[in-house]
Coordinates of C-alpha atoms in Angstrom, one line a residue:
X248 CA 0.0 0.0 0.0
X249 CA 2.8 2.2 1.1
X250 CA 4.6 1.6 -2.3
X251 CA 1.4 2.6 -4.4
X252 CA 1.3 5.6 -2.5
X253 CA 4.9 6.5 -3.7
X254 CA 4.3 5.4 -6.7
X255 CA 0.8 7.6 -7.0
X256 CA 2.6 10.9 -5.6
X257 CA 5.6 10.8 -7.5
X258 CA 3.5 10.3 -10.5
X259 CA 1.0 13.6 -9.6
X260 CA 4.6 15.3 -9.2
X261 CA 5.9 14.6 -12.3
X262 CA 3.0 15.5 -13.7
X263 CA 2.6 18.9 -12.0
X264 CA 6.3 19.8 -12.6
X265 CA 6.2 19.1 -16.5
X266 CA 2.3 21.6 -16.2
X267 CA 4.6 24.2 -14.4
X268 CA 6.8 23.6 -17.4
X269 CA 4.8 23.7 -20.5
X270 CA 2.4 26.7 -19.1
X271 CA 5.5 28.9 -18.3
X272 CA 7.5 28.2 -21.7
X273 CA 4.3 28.6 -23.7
X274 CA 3.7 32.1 -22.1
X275 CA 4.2 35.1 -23.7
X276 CA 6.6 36.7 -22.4
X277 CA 5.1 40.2 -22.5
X278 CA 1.6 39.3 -21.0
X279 CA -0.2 40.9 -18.5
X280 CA -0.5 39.9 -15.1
X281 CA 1.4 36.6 -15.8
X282 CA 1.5 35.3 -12.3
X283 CA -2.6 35.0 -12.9
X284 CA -2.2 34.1 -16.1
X285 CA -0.2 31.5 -15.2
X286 CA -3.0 29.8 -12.6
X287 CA -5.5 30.5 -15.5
X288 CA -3.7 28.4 -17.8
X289 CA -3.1 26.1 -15.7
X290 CA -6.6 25.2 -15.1
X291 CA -7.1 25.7 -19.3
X292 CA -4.4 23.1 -19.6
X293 CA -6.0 21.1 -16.7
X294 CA -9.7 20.7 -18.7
X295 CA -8.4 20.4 -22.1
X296 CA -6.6 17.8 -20.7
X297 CA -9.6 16.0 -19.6
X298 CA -11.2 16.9 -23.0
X299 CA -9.2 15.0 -24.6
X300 CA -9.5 12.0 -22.1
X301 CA -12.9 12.5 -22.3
X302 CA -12.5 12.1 -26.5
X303 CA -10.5 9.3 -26.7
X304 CA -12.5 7.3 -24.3
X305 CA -15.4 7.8 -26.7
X306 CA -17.6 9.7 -24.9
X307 CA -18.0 12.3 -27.4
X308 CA -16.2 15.1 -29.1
X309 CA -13.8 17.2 -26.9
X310 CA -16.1 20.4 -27.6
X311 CA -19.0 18.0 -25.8
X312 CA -16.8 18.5 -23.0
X313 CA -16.6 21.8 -22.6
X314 CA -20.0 22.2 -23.6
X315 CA -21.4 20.0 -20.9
X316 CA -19.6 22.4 -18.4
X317 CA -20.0 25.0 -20.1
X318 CA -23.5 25.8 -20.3
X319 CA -25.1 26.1 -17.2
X320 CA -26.3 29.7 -15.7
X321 CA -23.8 30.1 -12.9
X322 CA -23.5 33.7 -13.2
X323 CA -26.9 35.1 -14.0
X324 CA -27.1 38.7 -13.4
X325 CA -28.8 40.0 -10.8
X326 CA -29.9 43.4 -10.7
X327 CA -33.1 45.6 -9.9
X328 CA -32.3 47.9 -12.5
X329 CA -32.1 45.5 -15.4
X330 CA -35.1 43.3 -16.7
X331 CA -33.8 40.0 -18.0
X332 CA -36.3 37.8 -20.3
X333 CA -36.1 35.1 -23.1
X334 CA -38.0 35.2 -26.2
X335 CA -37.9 34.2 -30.1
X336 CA -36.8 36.7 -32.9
X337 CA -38.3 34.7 -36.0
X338 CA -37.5 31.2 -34.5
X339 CA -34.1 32.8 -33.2
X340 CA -33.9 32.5 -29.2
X341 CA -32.5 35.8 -27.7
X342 CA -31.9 36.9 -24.3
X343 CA -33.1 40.9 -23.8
X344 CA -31.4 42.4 -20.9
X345 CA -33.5 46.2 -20.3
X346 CA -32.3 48.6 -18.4
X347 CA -35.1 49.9 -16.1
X348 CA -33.9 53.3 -15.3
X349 CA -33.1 54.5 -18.9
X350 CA -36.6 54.0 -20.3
X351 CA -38.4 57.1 -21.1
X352 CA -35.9 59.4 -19.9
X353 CA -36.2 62.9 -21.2
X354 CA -39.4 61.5 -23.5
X355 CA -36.4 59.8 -25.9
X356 CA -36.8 56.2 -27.1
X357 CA -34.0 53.7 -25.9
X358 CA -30.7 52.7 -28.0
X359 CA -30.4 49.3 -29.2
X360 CA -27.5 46.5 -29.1
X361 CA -27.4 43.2 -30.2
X362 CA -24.6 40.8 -29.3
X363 CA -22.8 37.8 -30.5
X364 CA -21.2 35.3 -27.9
X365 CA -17.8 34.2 -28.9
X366 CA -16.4 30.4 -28.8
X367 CA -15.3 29.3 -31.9
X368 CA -18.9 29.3 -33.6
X369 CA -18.7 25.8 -31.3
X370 CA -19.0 26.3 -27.5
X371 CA -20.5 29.0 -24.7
X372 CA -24.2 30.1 -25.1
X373 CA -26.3 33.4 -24.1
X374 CA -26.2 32.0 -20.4
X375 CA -22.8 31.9 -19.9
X376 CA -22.4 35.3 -21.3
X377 CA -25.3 36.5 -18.7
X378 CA -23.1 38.6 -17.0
X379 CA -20.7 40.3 -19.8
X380 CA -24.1 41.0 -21.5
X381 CA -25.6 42.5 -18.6
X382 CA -22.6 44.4 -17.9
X383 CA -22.8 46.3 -21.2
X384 CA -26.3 46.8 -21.2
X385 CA -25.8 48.4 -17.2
X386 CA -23.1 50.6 -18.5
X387 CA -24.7 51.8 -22.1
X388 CA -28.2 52.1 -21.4
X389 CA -29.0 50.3 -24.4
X390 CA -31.6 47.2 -24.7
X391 CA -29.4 44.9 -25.6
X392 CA -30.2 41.6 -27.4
X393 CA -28.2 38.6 -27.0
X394 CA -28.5 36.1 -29.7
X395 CA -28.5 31.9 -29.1
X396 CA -27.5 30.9 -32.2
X397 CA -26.8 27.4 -33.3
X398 CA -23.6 25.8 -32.9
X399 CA -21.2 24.4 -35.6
X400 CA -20.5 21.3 -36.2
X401 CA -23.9 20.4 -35.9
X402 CA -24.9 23.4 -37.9
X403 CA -22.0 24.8 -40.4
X404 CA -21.8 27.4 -41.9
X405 CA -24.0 29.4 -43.0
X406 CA -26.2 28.9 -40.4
X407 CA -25.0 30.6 -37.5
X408 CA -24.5 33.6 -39.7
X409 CA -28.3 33.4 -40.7
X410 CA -29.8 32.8 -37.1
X411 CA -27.6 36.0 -36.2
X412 CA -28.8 37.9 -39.1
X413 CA -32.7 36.7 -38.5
X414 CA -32.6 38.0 -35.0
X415 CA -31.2 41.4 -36.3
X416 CA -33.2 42.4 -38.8
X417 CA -36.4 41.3 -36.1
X418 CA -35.0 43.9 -33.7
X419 CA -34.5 46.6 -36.5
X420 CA -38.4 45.6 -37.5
X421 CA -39.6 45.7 -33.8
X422 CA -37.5 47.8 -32.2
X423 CA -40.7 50.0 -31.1
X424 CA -42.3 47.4 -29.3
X425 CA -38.8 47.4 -26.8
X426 CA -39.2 51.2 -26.5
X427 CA -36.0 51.7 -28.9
X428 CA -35.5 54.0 -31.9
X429 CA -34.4 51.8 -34.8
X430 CA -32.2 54.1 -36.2
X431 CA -30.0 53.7 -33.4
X432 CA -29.4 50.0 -32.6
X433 CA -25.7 48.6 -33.1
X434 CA -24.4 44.9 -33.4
X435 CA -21.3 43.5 -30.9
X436 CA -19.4 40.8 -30.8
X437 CA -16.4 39.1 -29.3
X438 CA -14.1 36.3 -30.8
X439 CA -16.2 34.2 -33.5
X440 CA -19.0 36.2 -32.1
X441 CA -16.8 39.5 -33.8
X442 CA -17.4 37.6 -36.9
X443 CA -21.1 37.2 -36.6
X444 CA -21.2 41.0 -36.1
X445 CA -19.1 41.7 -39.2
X446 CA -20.7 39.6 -41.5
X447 CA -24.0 41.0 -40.4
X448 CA -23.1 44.5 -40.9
X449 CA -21.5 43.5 -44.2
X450 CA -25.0 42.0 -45.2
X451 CA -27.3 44.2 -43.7
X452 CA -25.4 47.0 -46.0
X453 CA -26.9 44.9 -49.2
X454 CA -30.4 44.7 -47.7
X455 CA -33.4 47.0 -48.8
X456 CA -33.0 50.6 -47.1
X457 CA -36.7 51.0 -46.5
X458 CA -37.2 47.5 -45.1
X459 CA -34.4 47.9 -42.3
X460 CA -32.9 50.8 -40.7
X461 CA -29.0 51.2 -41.2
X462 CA -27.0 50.4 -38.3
X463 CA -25.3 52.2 -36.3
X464 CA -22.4 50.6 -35.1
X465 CA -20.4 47.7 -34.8
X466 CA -18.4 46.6 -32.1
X467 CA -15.7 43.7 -32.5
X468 CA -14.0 42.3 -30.1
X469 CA -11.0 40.3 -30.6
X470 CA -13.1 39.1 -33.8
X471 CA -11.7 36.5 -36.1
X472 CA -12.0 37.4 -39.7
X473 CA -10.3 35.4 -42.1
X474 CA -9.3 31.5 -42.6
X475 CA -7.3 32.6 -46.1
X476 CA -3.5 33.6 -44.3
X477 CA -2.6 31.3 -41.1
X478 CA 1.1 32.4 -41.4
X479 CA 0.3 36.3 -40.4
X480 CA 3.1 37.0 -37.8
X481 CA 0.1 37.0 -34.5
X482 CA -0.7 33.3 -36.2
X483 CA 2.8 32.3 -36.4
X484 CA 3.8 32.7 -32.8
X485 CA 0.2 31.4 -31.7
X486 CA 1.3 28.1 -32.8
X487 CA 4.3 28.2 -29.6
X488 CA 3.3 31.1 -27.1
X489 CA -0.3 31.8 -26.1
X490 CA -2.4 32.2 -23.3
X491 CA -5.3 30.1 -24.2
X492 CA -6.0 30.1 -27.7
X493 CA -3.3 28.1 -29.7
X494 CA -3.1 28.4 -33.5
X495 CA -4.0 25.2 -33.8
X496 CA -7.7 25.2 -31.7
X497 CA -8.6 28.1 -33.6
X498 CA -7.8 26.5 -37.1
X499 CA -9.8 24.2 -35.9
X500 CA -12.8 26.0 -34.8
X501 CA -12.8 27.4 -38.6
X502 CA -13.2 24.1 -39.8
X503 CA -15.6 22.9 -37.5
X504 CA -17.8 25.9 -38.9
X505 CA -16.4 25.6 -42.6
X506 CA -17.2 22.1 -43.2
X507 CA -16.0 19.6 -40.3
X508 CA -13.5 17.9 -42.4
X509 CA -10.9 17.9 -39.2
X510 CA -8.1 16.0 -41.4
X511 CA -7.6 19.7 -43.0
X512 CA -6.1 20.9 -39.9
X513 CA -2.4 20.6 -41.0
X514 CA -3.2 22.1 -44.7
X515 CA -4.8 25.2 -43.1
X516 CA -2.4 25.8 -40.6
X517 CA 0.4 25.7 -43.4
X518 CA -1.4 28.0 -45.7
X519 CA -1.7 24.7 -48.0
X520 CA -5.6 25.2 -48.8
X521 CA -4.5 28.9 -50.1
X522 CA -1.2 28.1 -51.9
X523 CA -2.5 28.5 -55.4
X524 CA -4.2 31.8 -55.0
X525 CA -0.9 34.1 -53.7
X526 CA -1.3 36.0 -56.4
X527 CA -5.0 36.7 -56.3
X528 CA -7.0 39.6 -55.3
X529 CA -8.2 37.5 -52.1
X530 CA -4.7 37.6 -51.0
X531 CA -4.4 41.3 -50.9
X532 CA -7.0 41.3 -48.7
X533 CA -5.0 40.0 -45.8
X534 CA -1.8 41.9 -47.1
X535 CA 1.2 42.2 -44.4
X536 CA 1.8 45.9 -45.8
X537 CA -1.8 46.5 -43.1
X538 CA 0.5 45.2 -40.5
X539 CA 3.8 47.1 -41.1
X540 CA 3.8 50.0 -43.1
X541 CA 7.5 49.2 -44.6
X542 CA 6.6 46.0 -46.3
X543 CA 5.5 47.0 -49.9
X544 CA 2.1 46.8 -51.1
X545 CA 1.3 43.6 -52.8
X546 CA 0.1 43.7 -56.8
X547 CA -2.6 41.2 -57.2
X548 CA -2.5 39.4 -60.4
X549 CA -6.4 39.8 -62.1
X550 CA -5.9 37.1 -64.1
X551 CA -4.9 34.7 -61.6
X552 CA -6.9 31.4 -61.5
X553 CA -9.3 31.0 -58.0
X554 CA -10.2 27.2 -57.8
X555 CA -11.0 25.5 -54.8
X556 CA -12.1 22.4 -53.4
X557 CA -16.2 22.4 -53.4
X558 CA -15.5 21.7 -50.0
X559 CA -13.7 25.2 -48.9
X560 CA -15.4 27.7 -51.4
X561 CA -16.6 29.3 -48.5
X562 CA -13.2 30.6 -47.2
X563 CA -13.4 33.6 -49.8
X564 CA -17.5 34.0 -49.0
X565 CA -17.0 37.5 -47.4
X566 CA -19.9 36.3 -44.1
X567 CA -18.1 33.5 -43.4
X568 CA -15.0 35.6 -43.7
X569 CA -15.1 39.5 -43.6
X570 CA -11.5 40.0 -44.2
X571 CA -12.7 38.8 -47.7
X572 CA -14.8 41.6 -48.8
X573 CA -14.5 43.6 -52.0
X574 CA -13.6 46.8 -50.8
X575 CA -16.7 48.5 -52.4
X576 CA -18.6 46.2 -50.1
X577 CA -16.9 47.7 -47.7
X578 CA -17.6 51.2 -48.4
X579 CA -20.1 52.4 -46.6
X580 CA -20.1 50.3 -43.5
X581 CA -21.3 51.7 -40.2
X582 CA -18.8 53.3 -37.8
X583 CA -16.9 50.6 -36.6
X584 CA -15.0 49.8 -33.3
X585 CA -12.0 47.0 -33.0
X586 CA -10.2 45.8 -30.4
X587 CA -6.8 43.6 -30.2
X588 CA -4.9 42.0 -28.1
X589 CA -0.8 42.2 -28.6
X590 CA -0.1 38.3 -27.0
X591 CA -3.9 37.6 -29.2
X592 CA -3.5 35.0 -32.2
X593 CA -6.3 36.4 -34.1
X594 CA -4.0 40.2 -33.4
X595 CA -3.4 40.5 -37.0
X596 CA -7.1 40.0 -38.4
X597 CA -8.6 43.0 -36.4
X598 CA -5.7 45.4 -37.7
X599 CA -5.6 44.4 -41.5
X600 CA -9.7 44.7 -41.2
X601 CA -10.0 48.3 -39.5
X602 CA -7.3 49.1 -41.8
X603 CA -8.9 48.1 -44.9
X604 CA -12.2 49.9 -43.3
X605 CA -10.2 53.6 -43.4
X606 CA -9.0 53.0 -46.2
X607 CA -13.0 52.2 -47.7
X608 CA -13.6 55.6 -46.1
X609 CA -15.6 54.0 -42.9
X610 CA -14.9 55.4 -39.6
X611 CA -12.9 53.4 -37.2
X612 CA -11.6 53.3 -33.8
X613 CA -9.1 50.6 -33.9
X614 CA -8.0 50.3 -29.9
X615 CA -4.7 47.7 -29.0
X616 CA -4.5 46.1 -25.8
X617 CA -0.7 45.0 -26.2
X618 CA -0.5 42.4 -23.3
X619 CA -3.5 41.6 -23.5
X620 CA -4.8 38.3 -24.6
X621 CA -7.7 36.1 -26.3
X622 CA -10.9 36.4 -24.1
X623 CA -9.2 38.8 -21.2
X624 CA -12.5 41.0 -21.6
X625 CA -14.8 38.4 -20.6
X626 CA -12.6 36.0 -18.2
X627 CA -14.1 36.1 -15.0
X628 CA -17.3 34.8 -16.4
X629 CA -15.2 31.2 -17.4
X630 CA -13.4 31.0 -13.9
X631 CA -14.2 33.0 -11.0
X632 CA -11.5 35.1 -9.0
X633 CA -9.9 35.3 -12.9
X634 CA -10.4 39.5 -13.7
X635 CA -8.2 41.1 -15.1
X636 CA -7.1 44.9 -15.3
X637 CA -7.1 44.8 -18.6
X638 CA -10.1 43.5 -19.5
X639 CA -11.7 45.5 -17.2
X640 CA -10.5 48.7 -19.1
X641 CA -11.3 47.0 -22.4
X642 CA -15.2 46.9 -21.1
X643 CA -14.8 50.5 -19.8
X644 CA -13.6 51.5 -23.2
X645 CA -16.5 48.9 -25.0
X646 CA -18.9 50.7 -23.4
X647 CA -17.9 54.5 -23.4
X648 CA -17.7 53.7 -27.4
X649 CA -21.0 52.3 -27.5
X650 CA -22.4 54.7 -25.3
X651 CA -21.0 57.6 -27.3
X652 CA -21.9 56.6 -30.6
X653 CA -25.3 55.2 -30.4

């Protein structure tokens, strides 16, 4: 007995020493906090861990997993001030948080918000984003709608995109009936949930003026917009040093919402899926010259031949990824707002975007959070005790934003 009690505590030893290990060599070195960051991804390392346990035992898919602990309401808001209810936006489910003491002030009609949870187009729902959501809607005033879309893999592409967009353009229809004036609601979004808003905006621009109100802002946070260049300089180091995004679960995220074909991982992360359209116009769209001013422009060759796999078309459809939008689609876009974190793999996609934005003439506030990392904004709500500075100011600054410009 004695000797299995050795044998057990050495072995929970080694295994904590080569944790300690990995989480402190794949830290960025420049990251906020890191002596936090370094219990947070310790517990990150911890339950993908037993994701993967929990995969190869055949209980399911790791993002089952996270989804079964994942969901539940643990951090519902709770405020006297803020009327929380569920409904259905055209067979969309939405969560509408209200602030109480906003309504009829001065005789003026309420400003409007509608937000997109992040997690890979996979994982998290409305509940577990009770909290952030209410926070925003406390601190703007605004109604703000939070949408329960469906999840990839079950539901690819374009379907989360479509839920998202139904549940807008009910809001811009019936914004009355919530006491807001349609003409100034916004759309928000962190992470995958950055995408939603983009692609949104980007479609909502094409739609019949007279049918929907324009918006009035968009918000994106950390927002992944491409799946064309996974060799960017922030996607290059996320494949080493990261916080809790790796290159790797984000590529596949993408896939999971591009088709599910998970034996594409490798090709994707290498740029292999891309390799025979360098010279095309989509690659201009994520030029590095965005990134640093001192690499040249790239020339785009118009003759060059686009041909992809049936099965990846998508990547160039401009609402699965903005990034790919013509630039007169771009033209005309509602003011926009993007944040991005310096230690963030997904870094590079919110600069090339707001740059290509200025230079389509829309107005943007692009806002860098240098040791900042993926999800810092909404941490807390994952793992109590887990708030950091930083994403504290980035909700301050979410807000003031949102609160200024609607």
């Amino acid at each position: 007995m004695m000797g299995a009690c050795k044998t057990v505590t050495l072995l929970t030893a080694v295994t904590a020493a080569v944790l300690a290990v990995y989480v402190y060599t794949s830290l960025p070195p420049d990251v906020t906090e890191p002596g936090k960051v370094v219990m947070f991804k310790a517990v990150f390392v911890t339950f993908s861990l037993i994701g993967s346990v929990y995969e190869k035992m055949g209980f399911g898919e790791r993002a089952d997993f996270f989804r079964k602990i994942g969901l539940k309401p643990a951090f519902l808001v709770s405020d006297s001030n803020l009327e929380v209810t569920d409904s259905s936006f055209s067979g969309v489910q939405v969560r509408i948080y209200r602030p109480q003491l906003q309504e009829g002030a001065g005789g003026r009609k309420m400003t409007g918000l509608v937000y997109f949870h992040g997690g890979g187009w996979v994982l998290s729902s409305v509940y577990a984003y009770d909290l952030l959501v209410g926070r925003i809607a406390q601190g703007t005033g605004a109604v703000v709608v939070s949408v329960e879309y469906r999840k990839a893999p079950e539901h690819k592409f374009p379907i989360p995109f479509e839920d998202c967009l139904t549940a807008t353009q009910h809001f811009l229809q019936h914004a009355s009936e919530y006491g807001v004036d349609p003409t100034r609601i916004g759309v928000a979004g962190d992470s995958s949930g950055g995408n939603l808003a983009a692609a949104v905006a980007l479609r909502l621009k094409k739609d019949d003026k007279k049918k929907f109100p324009p918006l009035k802002l968009q918000a994106l946070i950390y927002p992944a917009l491409q799946a064309f260049d996974f060799q960017t300089p922030s996607w290059a180091r996320g494949h080493s040093v990261y916080v809790n995004l790796p290159a790797n679960l984000m590529i596949g995220f993408w896939i999971k919402y591009l088709n599910n074909n998970m034996s594409l991982v490798d090709t994707f992360s290498n740029n292999g899926h891309t390799a025979a359209l360098k010279k095309s116009r989509f690659a201009s769209f994520v030029d590095r010259h965005f990134l640093d001013e001192s690499v040249p422009r790239s020339t785009p060759d118009e003759d060059a031949s686009i041909d992809l796999q049936d099965d990846i078309k998508d990547i160039l459809n401009p609402y699965l990824s903005p990034l790919m939008a013509e630039d007169a689609d771009l033209s005309g876009l509602p003011n926009t707002y993007v944040t991005v974190c310096g230690t963030d793999v997904l870094r590079d996609d919110g600069i090339m975007y707001a740059k290509r934005l200025e230079m389509a003439g829309v107005q943007v506030q692009l806002v860098r959070y240098p040791s900042g990392f993926h999800g810092i904004m909404s941490m807390d709500l994952a793992l109590k005790h887990f708030e950091f500075e930083i994403g504290k100011q980035m909700l301050h600054d979410l807000v003031t934003y949102v609160r200024k410009l609607l």
